[in-house]
GROMACS .gro file of C-alpha atoms in nm:
model
  460
    1UNK     CA    1   0.003   0.006  -0.002
    2UNK     CA    2   0.128   0.346  -0.076
    3UNK     CA    3   0.090   0.667   0.112
    4UNK     CA    4   0.176   1.029   0.050
    5UNK     CA    5   0.443   1.117   0.316
    6UNK     CA    6   0.630   1.416   0.437
    7UNK     CA    7   0.868   1.611   0.211
    8UNK     CA    8   1.227   1.559   0.305
    9UNK     CA    9   1.436   1.827   0.476
   10UNK     CA   10   1.800   1.723   0.439
   11UNK     CA   11   1.844   1.561   0.098
   12UNK     CA   12   1.609   1.294  -0.025
   13UNK     CA   13   1.696   1.049   0.254
   14UNK     CA   14   1.561   1.234   0.553
   15UNK     CA   15   1.220   1.202   0.703
   16UNK     CA   16   1.063   1.509   0.849
   17UNK     CA   17   0.779   1.350   1.034
   18UNK     CA   18   0.668   1.032   1.216
   19UNK     CA   19   0.417   0.860   1.007
   20UNK     CA   20   0.237   0.533   1.054
   21UNK     CA   21  -0.069   0.366   0.910
   22UNK     CA   22  -0.344   0.164   1.059
   23UNK     CA   23  -0.504  -0.087   1.107
   24UNK     CA   24  -0.166  -0.278   1.111
   25UNK     CA   25   0.128  -0.070   1.260
   26UNK     CA   26   0.365   0.036   0.987
   27UNK     CA   27   0.636   0.284   0.905
   28UNK     CA   28   0.691   0.502   0.614
   29UNK     CA   29   1.030   0.447   0.458
   30UNK     CA   30   1.247   0.722   0.324
   31UNK     CA   31   1.297   0.753  -0.048
   32UNK     CA   32   1.590   0.607  -0.232
   33UNK     CA   33   1.631   0.315   0.003
   34UNK     CA   34   1.658  -0.036  -0.115
   35UNK     CA   35   1.347  -0.242  -0.111
   36UNK     CA   36   1.241  -0.373   0.233
   37UNK     CA   37   1.164  -0.741   0.253
   38UNK     CA   38   0.834  -0.780   0.441
   39UNK     CA   39   0.695  -1.061   0.639
   40UNK     CA   40   0.554  -1.246   0.330
   41UNK     CA   41   0.871  -1.215   0.139
   42UNK     CA   42   0.759  -0.946  -0.102
   43UNK     CA   43   0.977  -0.631  -0.166
   44UNK     CA   44   0.892  -0.287  -0.266
   45UNK     CA   45   1.068   0.045  -0.307
   46UNK     CA   46   0.975   0.424  -0.280
   47UNK     CA   47   0.964   0.693  -0.539
   48UNK     CA   48   0.906   1.064  -0.564
   49UNK     CA   49   0.604   1.234  -0.728
   50UNK     CA   50   0.526   1.608  -0.760
   51UNK     CA   51   0.764   1.715  -0.496
   52UNK     CA   52   0.628   1.467  -0.225
   53UNK     CA   53   0.767   1.153  -0.098
   54UNK     CA   54   0.565   0.842  -0.213
   55UNK     CA   55   0.667   0.600   0.051
   56UNK     CA   56   0.613   0.229   0.094
   57UNK     CA   57   0.420   0.141   0.416
   58UNK     CA   58   0.528  -0.198   0.566
   59UNK     CA   59   0.458  -0.392   0.864
   60UNK     CA   60   0.689  -0.428   1.168
   61UNK     CA   61   1.027  -0.608   1.123
   62UNK     CA   62   0.949  -0.981   1.132
   63UNK     CA   63   1.094  -1.245   1.354
   64UNK     CA   64   1.316  -1.504   1.191
   65UNK     CA   65   1.123  -1.820   1.103
   66UNK     CA   66   1.269  -2.143   0.967
   67UNK     CA   67   1.122  -2.467   0.865
   68UNK     CA   68   1.193  -2.762   1.096
   69UNK     CA   69   1.318  -2.982   0.809
   70UNK     CA   70   1.549  -2.709   0.675
   71UNK     CA   71   1.889  -2.677   0.839
   72UNK     CA   72   2.056  -2.337   0.803
   73UNK     CA   73   2.423  -2.334   0.725
   74UNK     CA   74   2.625  -2.284   1.045
   75UNK     CA   75   2.763  -1.938   1.091
   76UNK     CA   76   3.029  -1.816   1.327
   77UNK     CA   77   2.855  -1.664   1.643
   78UNK     CA   78   2.846  -1.293   1.637
   79UNK     CA   79   2.911  -1.082   1.938
   80UNK     CA   80   2.603  -0.892   2.054
   81UNK     CA   81   2.624  -0.521   2.003
   82UNK     CA   82   2.687  -0.334   2.320
   83UNK     CA   83   2.368  -0.127   2.282
   84UNK     CA   84   2.151  -0.431   2.270
   85UNK     CA   85   2.265  -0.518   2.635
   86UNK     CA   86   2.077  -0.213   2.766
   87UNK     CA   87   1.751  -0.267   2.934
   88UNK     CA   88   1.432  -0.132   2.776
   89UNK     CA   89   1.395   0.165   3.019
   90UNK     CA   90   1.754   0.282   2.917
   91UNK     CA   91   1.678   0.242   2.555
   92UNK     CA   92   1.351   0.450   2.592
   93UNK     CA   93   1.545   0.714   2.768
   94UNK     CA   94   1.799   0.746   2.483
   95UNK     CA   95   1.503   0.748   2.224
   96UNK     CA   96   1.347   1.035   2.405
   97UNK     CA   97   1.634   1.263   2.283
   98UNK     CA   98   1.592   1.171   1.913
   99UNK     CA   99   1.428   1.398   1.667
  100UNK     CA  100   1.127   1.273   1.479
  101UNK     CA  101   1.299   1.137   1.173
  102UNK     CA  102   1.566   0.961   1.363
  103UNK     CA  103   1.311   0.795   1.582
  104UNK     CA  104   1.125   0.669   1.277
  105UNK     CA  105   1.451   0.516   1.149
  106UNK     CA  106   1.524   0.344   1.476
  107UNK     CA  107   1.171   0.181   1.457
  108UNK     CA  108   1.298  -0.002   1.140
  109UNK     CA  109   1.608  -0.161   1.290
  110UNK     CA  110   1.435  -0.466   1.456
  111UNK     CA  111   1.113  -0.571   1.631
  112UNK     CA  112   1.251  -0.482   1.980
  113UNK     CA  113   1.348  -0.132   1.857
  114UNK     CA  114   1.015  -0.101   1.681
  115UNK     CA  115   0.816  -0.168   1.996
  116UNK     CA  116   1.040   0.057   2.198
  117UNK     CA  117   1.010   0.350   1.961
  118UNK     CA  118   0.630   0.346   1.994
  119UNK     CA  119   0.644   0.352   2.376
  120UNK     CA  120   0.368   0.598   2.469
  121UNK     CA  121   0.606   0.803   2.681
  122UNK     CA  122   0.792   0.903   2.363
  123UNK     CA  123   0.472   1.044   2.207
  124UNK     CA  124   0.374   1.323   2.432
  125UNK     CA  125   0.506   1.556   2.168
  126UNK     CA  126   0.471   1.569   1.791
  127UNK     CA  127   0.707   1.825   1.631
  128UNK     CA  128   0.712   1.868   1.253
  129UNK     CA  129   0.917   2.121   1.056
  130UNK     CA  130   0.958   2.212   0.688
  131UNK     CA  131   0.773   2.429   0.445
  132UNK     CA  132   0.700   2.128   0.208
  133UNK     CA  133   0.580   1.885   0.468
  134UNK     CA  134   0.230   1.748   0.400
  135UNK     CA  135   0.136   1.822   0.757
  136UNK     CA  136  -0.240   1.750   0.734
  137UNK     CA  137  -0.168   1.403   0.607
  138UNK     CA  138   0.104   1.358   0.875
  139UNK     CA  139  -0.108   1.459   1.161
  140UNK     CA  140  -0.401   1.227   1.035
  141UNK     CA  141  -0.163   0.912   1.013
  142UNK     CA  142   0.019   0.982   1.333
  143UNK     CA  143  -0.290   1.045   1.548
  144UNK     CA  144  -0.455   0.743   1.391
  145UNK     CA  145  -0.156   0.533   1.502
  146UNK     CA  146  -0.150   0.682   1.843
  147UNK     CA  147  -0.519   0.613   1.894
  148UNK     CA  148  -0.456   0.236   1.839
  149UNK     CA  149  -0.494   0.151   2.215
  150UNK     CA  150  -0.776   0.405   2.287
  151UNK     CA  151  -1.096   0.460   2.092
  152UNK     CA  152  -1.039   0.750   1.849
  153UNK     CA  153  -0.833   0.964   2.112
  154UNK     CA  154  -0.467   1.023   2.181
  155UNK     CA  155  -0.474   1.046   2.559
  156UNK     CA  156  -0.091   1.077   2.585
  157UNK     CA  157  -0.041   1.361   2.335
  158UNK     CA  158   0.007   1.699   2.505
  159UNK     CA  159   0.207   1.909   2.254
  160UNK     CA  160   0.191   1.967   1.891
  161UNK     CA  161   0.442   2.192   1.719
  162UNK     CA  162   0.405   2.264   1.351
  163UNK     CA  163   0.552   2.605   1.334
  164UNK     CA  164   0.675   2.706   0.988
  165UNK     CA  165   0.479   2.432   0.819
  166UNK     CA  166   0.298   2.642   0.566
  167UNK     CA  167   0.097   2.364   0.423
  168UNK     CA  168  -0.095   2.323   0.733
  169UNK     CA  169  -0.464   2.396   0.675
  170UNK     CA  170  -0.784   2.382   0.870
  171UNK     CA  171  -0.812   2.005   0.799
  172UNK     CA  172  -0.501   1.938   1.010
  173UNK     CA  173  -0.630   2.148   1.302
  174UNK     CA  174  -0.962   1.971   1.280
  175UNK     CA  175  -0.770   1.635   1.324
  176UNK     CA  176  -0.606   1.768   1.634
  177UNK     CA  177  -0.919   1.897   1.780
  178UNK     CA  178  -1.106   1.566   1.731
  179UNK     CA  179  -0.824   1.334   1.840
  180UNK     CA  180  -0.627   1.517   2.112
  181UNK     CA  181  -0.849   1.607   2.402
  182UNK     CA  182  -0.553   1.622   2.636
  183UNK     CA  183  -0.356   1.882   2.431
  184UNK     CA  184  -0.185   2.136   2.642
  185UNK     CA  185   0.043   2.322   2.398
  186UNK     CA  186  -0.013   2.406   2.034
  187UNK     CA  187   0.230   2.596   1.806
  188UNK     CA  188   0.131   2.689   1.453
  189UNK     CA  189   0.346   2.993   1.409
  190UNK     CA  190   0.379   3.109   1.050
  191UNK     CA  191   0.100   2.874   0.924
  192UNK     CA  192  -0.092   3.137   0.739
  193UNK     CA  193  -0.355   2.901   0.582
  194UNK     CA  194  -0.547   2.832   0.910
  195UNK     CA  195  -0.863   3.030   0.987
  196UNK     CA  196  -1.054   3.124   1.299
  197UNK     CA  197  -1.314   2.832   1.257
  198UNK     CA  198  -1.021   2.583   1.295
  199UNK     CA  199  -0.875   2.749   1.593
  200UNK     CA  200  -1.215   2.773   1.763
  201UNK     CA  201  -1.260   2.393   1.721
  202UNK     CA  202  -0.920   2.327   1.890
  203UNK     CA  203  -0.986   2.560   2.189
  204UNK     CA  204  -1.339   2.421   2.228
  205UNK     CA  205  -1.252   2.047   2.211
  206UNK     CA  206  -0.911   2.071   2.398
  207UNK     CA  207  -1.026   2.210   2.745
  208UNK     CA  208  -0.674   2.169   2.892
  209UNK     CA  209  -0.502   2.384   2.624
  210UNK     CA  210  -0.276   2.640   2.802
  211UNK     CA  211  -0.021   2.748   2.554
  212UNK     CA  212  -0.133   2.874   2.208
  213UNK     CA  213   0.105   3.036   1.944
  214UNK     CA  214  -0.066   3.162   1.632
  215UNK     CA  215   0.186   3.432   1.547
  216UNK     CA  216   0.217   3.509   1.182
  217UNK     CA  217  -0.139   3.352   1.107
  218UNK     CA  218  -0.283   3.652   0.927
  219UNK     CA  219  -0.624   3.496   0.898
  220UNK     CA  220  -0.674   3.458   1.274
  221UNK     CA  221  -0.861   3.752   1.403
  222UNK     CA  222  -0.965   3.634   1.746
  223UNK     CA  223  -0.977   3.340   1.992
  224UNK     CA  224  -1.322   3.208   2.099
  225UNK     CA  225  -1.533   2.893   2.152
  226UNK     CA  226  -1.743   2.770   1.880
  227UNK     CA  227  -2.109   2.870   1.885
  228UNK     CA  228  -2.218   2.518   1.983
  229UNK     CA  229  -1.971   2.518   2.279
  230UNK     CA  230  -2.082   2.864   2.383
  231UNK     CA  231  -2.444   2.758   2.395
  232UNK     CA  232  -2.364   2.439   2.574
  233UNK     CA  233  -2.146   2.613   2.843
  234UNK     CA  234  -2.355   2.922   2.886
  235UNK     CA  235  -2.368   3.136   3.093
  236UNK     CA  236  -2.024   3.052   3.229
  237UNK     CA  237  -1.854   2.974   2.901
  238UNK     CA  238  -1.637   3.283   2.921
  239UNK     CA  239  -1.429   3.105   3.187
  240UNK     CA  240  -1.397   2.772   3.005
  241UNK     CA  241  -1.091   2.854   2.797
  242UNK     CA  242  -0.789   2.782   3.007
  243UNK     CA  243  -0.535   2.955   2.786
  244UNK     CA  244  -0.263   3.129   2.982
  245UNK     CA  245  -0.008   3.192   2.717
  246UNK     CA  246  -0.121   3.350   2.386
  247UNK     CA  247   0.108   3.487   2.110
  248UNK     CA  248  -0.067   3.674   1.837
  249UNK     CA  249   0.236   3.853   1.695
  250UNK     CA  250   0.197   3.965   1.333
  251UNK     CA  251  -0.177   3.887   1.330
  252UNK     CA  252  -0.238   4.209   1.137
  253UNK     CA  253  -0.606   4.175   1.103
  254UNK     CA  254  -0.668   4.171   1.480
  255UNK     CA  255  -0.881   4.466   1.585
  256UNK     CA  256  -1.027   4.597   1.908
  257UNK     CA  257  -1.334   4.398   1.880
  258UNK     CA  258  -1.141   4.072   1.829
  259UNK     CA  259  -0.927   4.161   2.137
  260UNK     CA  260  -1.254   4.218   2.330
  261UNK     CA  261  -1.361   3.867   2.239
  262UNK     CA  262  -1.024   3.722   2.336
  263UNK     CA  263  -1.031   3.887   2.672
  264UNK     CA  264  -1.396   3.774   2.740
  265UNK     CA  265  -1.313   3.407   2.671
  266UNK     CA  266  -0.954   3.379   2.790
  267UNK     CA  267  -0.978   3.533   3.138
  268UNK     CA  268  -0.690   3.331   3.275
  269UNK     CA  269  -0.434   3.485   3.041
  270UNK     CA  270  -0.095   3.558   3.204
  271UNK     CA  271   0.125   3.602   2.898
  272UNK     CA  272  -0.006   3.800   2.592
  273UNK     CA  273   0.196   3.915   2.287
  274UNK     CA  274   0.037   4.141   2.047
  275UNK     CA  275   0.349   4.264   1.857
  276UNK     CA  276   0.276   4.436   1.531
  277UNK     CA  277  -0.096   4.409   1.561
  278UNK     CA  278  -0.125   4.743   1.401
  279UNK     CA  279  -0.498   4.790   1.420
  280UNK     CA  280  -0.521   4.781   1.798
  281UNK     CA  281  -0.599   5.099   1.981
  282UNK     CA  282  -0.632   5.212   2.350
  283UNK     CA  283  -0.989   5.088   2.341
  284UNK     CA  284  -0.878   4.731   2.293
  285UNK     CA  285  -0.648   4.757   2.594
  286UNK     CA  286  -0.939   4.882   2.793
  287UNK     CA  287  -1.146   4.574   2.713
  288UNK     CA  288  -0.834   4.358   2.795
  289UNK     CA  289  -0.799   4.500   3.145
  290UNK     CA  290  -1.170   4.445   3.226
  291UNK     CA  291  -1.148   4.074   3.190
  292UNK     CA  292  -0.777   3.977   3.220
  293UNK     CA  293  -0.652   4.092   3.554
  294UNK     CA  294  -0.378   3.828   3.594
  295UNK     CA  295  -0.151   3.929   3.296
  296UNK     CA  296   0.212   3.921   3.402
  297UNK     CA  297   0.374   3.976   3.056
  298UNK     CA  298   0.230   4.208   2.786
  299UNK     CA  299   0.381   4.324   2.448
  300UNK     CA  300   0.212   4.588   2.224
  301UNK     CA  301   0.524   4.660   2.036
  302UNK     CA  302   0.474   4.848   1.709
  303UNK     CA  303   0.107   4.904   1.786
  304UNK     CA  304   0.129   5.264   1.661
  305UNK     CA  305  -0.226   5.368   1.791
  306UNK     CA  306  -0.143   5.278   2.152
  307UNK     CA  307  -0.081   5.600   2.358
  308UNK     CA  308  -0.066   5.722   2.715
  309UNK     CA  309  -0.433   5.641   2.770
  310UNK     CA  310  -0.352   5.278   2.679
  311UNK     CA  311  -0.069   5.273   2.935
  312UNK     CA  312  -0.314   5.414   3.189
  313UNK     CA  313  -0.529   5.104   3.139
  314UNK     CA  314  -0.218   4.877   3.146
  315UNK     CA  315  -0.120   5.026   3.479
  316UNK     CA  316  -0.446   4.868   3.639
  317UNK     CA  317  -0.246   4.543   3.645
  318UNK     CA  318  -0.056   4.696   3.926
  319UNK     CA  319   0.200   4.475   4.091
  320UNK     CA  320   0.110   4.167   3.877
  321UNK     CA  321   0.285   4.320   3.569
  322UNK     CA  322   0.648   4.212   3.539
  323UNK     CA  323   0.719   4.250   3.161
  324UNK     CA  324   0.602   4.526   2.939
  325UNK     CA  325   0.708   4.601   2.575
  326UNK     CA  326   0.578   4.920   2.417
  327UNK     CA  327   0.861   4.951   2.160
  328UNK     CA  328   0.801   5.197   1.875
  329UNK     CA  329   0.460   5.315   2.021
  330UNK     CA  330   0.528   5.667   1.913
  331UNK     CA  331   0.235   5.821   2.094
  332UNK     CA  332   0.373   5.720   2.438
  333UNK     CA  333   0.527   5.997   2.655
  334UNK     CA  334   0.637   6.051   3.011
  335UNK     CA  335   0.276   6.062   3.117
  336UNK     CA  336   0.224   5.707   3.026
  337UNK     CA  337   0.550   5.607   3.183
  338UNK     CA  338   0.441   5.774   3.510
  339UNK     CA  339   0.126   5.567   3.506
  340UNK     CA  340   0.307   5.244   3.481
  341UNK     CA  341   0.572   5.336   3.722
  342UNK     CA  342   0.338   5.454   3.992
  343UNK     CA  343   0.109   5.140   3.997
  344UNK     CA  344   0.341   4.868   3.863
  345UNK     CA  345   0.615   4.867   4.122
  346UNK     CA  346   0.729   4.522   4.060
  347UNK     CA  347   0.806   4.571   3.696
  348UNK     CA  348   1.131   4.390   3.596
  349UNK     CA  349   1.142   4.438   3.220
  350UNK     CA  350   1.050   4.748   3.014
  351UNK     CA  351   1.120   4.790   2.637
  352UNK     CA  352   1.040   5.147   2.530
  353UNK     CA  353   1.273   5.170   2.232
  354UNK     CA  354   1.163   5.423   1.977
  355UNK     CA  355   0.932   5.602   2.217
  356UNK     CA  356   1.074   5.948   2.140
  357UNK     CA  357   0.839   6.136   2.384
  358UNK     CA  358   1.009   5.981   2.685
  359UNK     CA  359   1.266   6.220   2.859
  360UNK     CA  360   1.479   6.225   3.158
  361UNK     CA  361   1.173   6.292   3.375
  362UNK     CA  362   1.006   5.978   3.275
  363UNK     CA  363   1.325   5.773   3.340
  364UNK     CA  364   1.364   5.936   3.678
  365UNK     CA  365   1.010   5.845   3.779
  366UNK     CA  366   1.059   5.500   3.653
  367UNK     CA  367   1.383   5.458   3.838
  368UNK     CA  368   1.235   5.577   4.168
  369UNK     CA  369   0.931   5.362   4.168
  370UNK     CA  370   1.051   5.046   3.994
  371UNK     CA  371   1.379   4.995   4.195
  372UNK     CA  372   1.397   4.625   4.108
  373UNK     CA  373   1.410   4.678   3.727
  374UNK     CA  374   1.640   4.435   3.563
  375UNK     CA  375   1.616   4.513   3.200
  376UNK     CA  376   1.555   4.838   3.032
  377UNK     CA  377   1.554   4.947   2.662
  378UNK     CA  378   1.529   5.319   2.585
  379UNK     CA  379   1.721   5.312   2.265
  380UNK     CA  380   1.625   5.576   2.010
  381UNK     CA  381   1.491   5.811   2.279
  382UNK     CA  382   1.677   6.124   2.188
  383UNK     CA  383   1.558   6.323   2.486
  384UNK     CA  384   1.717   6.092   2.746
  385UNK     CA  385   2.057   6.214   2.872
  386UNK     CA  386   2.311   6.157   3.137
  387UNK     CA  387   2.078   6.308   3.396
  388UNK     CA  388   1.827   6.025   3.348
  389UNK     CA  389   2.106   5.765   3.344
  390UNK     CA  390   2.234   5.910   3.674
  391UNK     CA  391   1.900   5.872   3.848
  392UNK     CA  392   1.870   5.520   3.704
  393UNK     CA  393   2.212   5.416   3.836
  394UNK     CA  394   2.133   5.546   4.186
  395UNK     CA  395   1.803   5.364   4.218
  396UNK     CA  396   1.813   5.035   4.018
  397UNK     CA  397   2.116   4.854   4.142
  398UNK     CA  398   1.997   4.519   4.013
  399UNK     CA  399   2.004   4.629   3.653
  400UNK     CA  400   2.137   4.366   3.428
  401UNK     CA  401   2.055   4.477   3.074
  402UNK     CA  402   2.055   4.832   2.945
  403UNK     CA  403   2.008   4.941   2.579
  404UNK     CA  404   2.093   5.300   2.481
  405UNK     CA  405   2.124   5.249   2.116
  406UNK     CA  406   2.114   5.573   1.912
  407UNK     CA  407   2.054   5.784   2.218
  408UNK     CA  408   2.214   6.107   2.090
  409UNK     CA  409   2.227   6.280   2.431
  410UNK     CA  410   2.423   6.007   2.606
  411UNK     CA  411   2.794   6.065   2.691
  412UNK     CA  412   3.068   5.875   2.862
  413UNK     CA  413   3.005   6.046   3.188
  414UNK     CA  414   2.660   5.884   3.216
  415UNK     CA  415   2.795   5.542   3.137
  416UNK     CA  416   3.059   5.569   3.409
  417UNK     CA  417   2.796   5.658   3.665
  418UNK     CA  418   2.595   5.351   3.568
  419UNK     CA  419   2.912   5.126   3.570
  420UNK     CA  420   3.008   5.243   3.919
  421UNK     CA  421   2.668   5.157   4.065
  422UNK     CA  422   2.536   4.867   3.866
  423UNK     CA  423   2.793   4.596   3.923
  424UNK     CA  424   2.572   4.316   3.791
  425UNK     CA  425   2.533   4.469   3.449
  426UNK     CA  426   2.558   4.190   3.187
  427UNK     CA  427   2.468   4.368   2.866
  428UNK     CA  428   2.508   4.713   2.756
  429UNK     CA  429   2.421   4.851   2.410
  430UNK     CA  430   2.568   5.193   2.319
  431UNK     CA  431   2.566   5.147   1.941
  432UNK     CA  432   2.558   5.474   1.763
  433UNK     CA  433   2.627   5.671   2.077
  434UNK     CA  434   2.896   5.932   2.116
  435UNK     CA  435   3.098   5.773   2.393
  436UNK     CA  436   3.467   5.761   2.427
  437UNK     CA  437   3.690   5.461   2.446
  438UNK     CA  438   3.791   5.557   2.806
  439UNK     CA  439   3.428   5.528   2.913
  440UNK     CA  440   3.391   5.199   2.757
  441UNK     CA  441   3.706   5.070   2.935
  442UNK     CA  442   3.580   5.208   3.265
  443UNK     CA  443   3.261   5.008   3.218
  444UNK     CA  444   3.457   4.693   3.127
  445UNK     CA  445   3.678   4.733   3.443
  446UNK     CA  446   3.373   4.775   3.689
  447UNK     CA  447   3.136   4.530   3.514
  448UNK     CA  448   3.361   4.234   3.431
  449UNK     CA  449   3.076   4.016   3.309
  450UNK     CA  450   2.919   4.282   3.092
  451UNK     CA  451   2.897   4.235   2.720
  452UNK     CA  452   2.929   4.576   2.545
  453UNK     CA  453   2.771   4.625   2.204
  454UNK     CA  454   2.927   4.929   2.046
  455UNK     CA  455   3.023   5.088   1.717
  456UNK     CA  456   3.360   5.249   1.827
  457UNK     CA  457   3.632   5.077   1.618
  458UNK     CA  458   3.911   5.184   1.866
  459UNK     CA  459   3.761   4.971   2.155
  460UNK     CA  460   3.805   4.596   2.142
   0.00000   0.00000   0.00000
């Protein structure tokens, strides 16, 4: 029997997915291998058609059978390979470190390795990569094989990662939704052919899903339960989606109304990334804060319509907020920074690169109210000078990462003050800044573990 398999990644001999067929367990052979002798003595080989691997599906490696009246020629005894002396649990542990294609190859070595390679403990994760992989077919065959011991469901499968597999369509997500009720993590980054309906099916039929990455999926405009699930779970359906981590970076079509729907259904969110969702405004952030009060990490980088009013809404997270990225939000000024600094005293990471409205006053207020700040990026903020750096150095002693790239008002004096007070500094970016070699050497002497990114050819 023949089956369309996955396109190879490294030459024509590599497999890029684990694929089996039912009802009898079988493996898909890689192309350009000699014919495999199956249990009945017939041999077949694989070929390539229209850019896909057409692979022979065979049954497990057979045991050696001989007729009682036929005496085989005596052969000198061979010493058993050292790896065969390992117990099964040790072999399974070794197999757990193998990538998908290598595990498939191991399953073709012998019957023992075949059985070990399909140990359920090795199949908590399916990870497929490659732009030419027929992911829909792969997921269908794989989940069918994993459902062999349970009726139509994969109880062991918890993670599916198919990021970058551009041939993934709604059909593949429907397969996951129907057969993987215990799914906890789904990564489909860069799969731009999937739509809202397929995503809705996954979140509705996989109640334990906690981690969802749909970054780069331009057709996804919101995350919600299906209409049938909403009616069934009403009126408490808004709390039924257990997603905590959601990455919608580069979902360009996402608007405030979509964010409103996401917030109403995903009330347990703790990590939310909305980078380059260019249609979002302060109104969307207002909706978000109404429903999602547990957010610890939030990114609205390159959301050009977010302003100080949006930061006022974000400040309602108070001490729960630890990570905030507002890079290139050109409408943010010191006013928004004051809101965040005043109420979010446990902030550890702030990326405000490209927010040209931030001045020394904003940095000063931030330093005095967020003394435990560990990472700060204020690159391309031309109004920040040595005065702001001095206040930062005298208050944020735990600072480990500082980016001042393209800050025109920064000089070597400000850097020396930082180095003299922040001994734990591990990364300093002063590219395109007018700082002297002596200042850079001063930083190196006082912060010995610090990696300095610079554009001064005289310093090395």
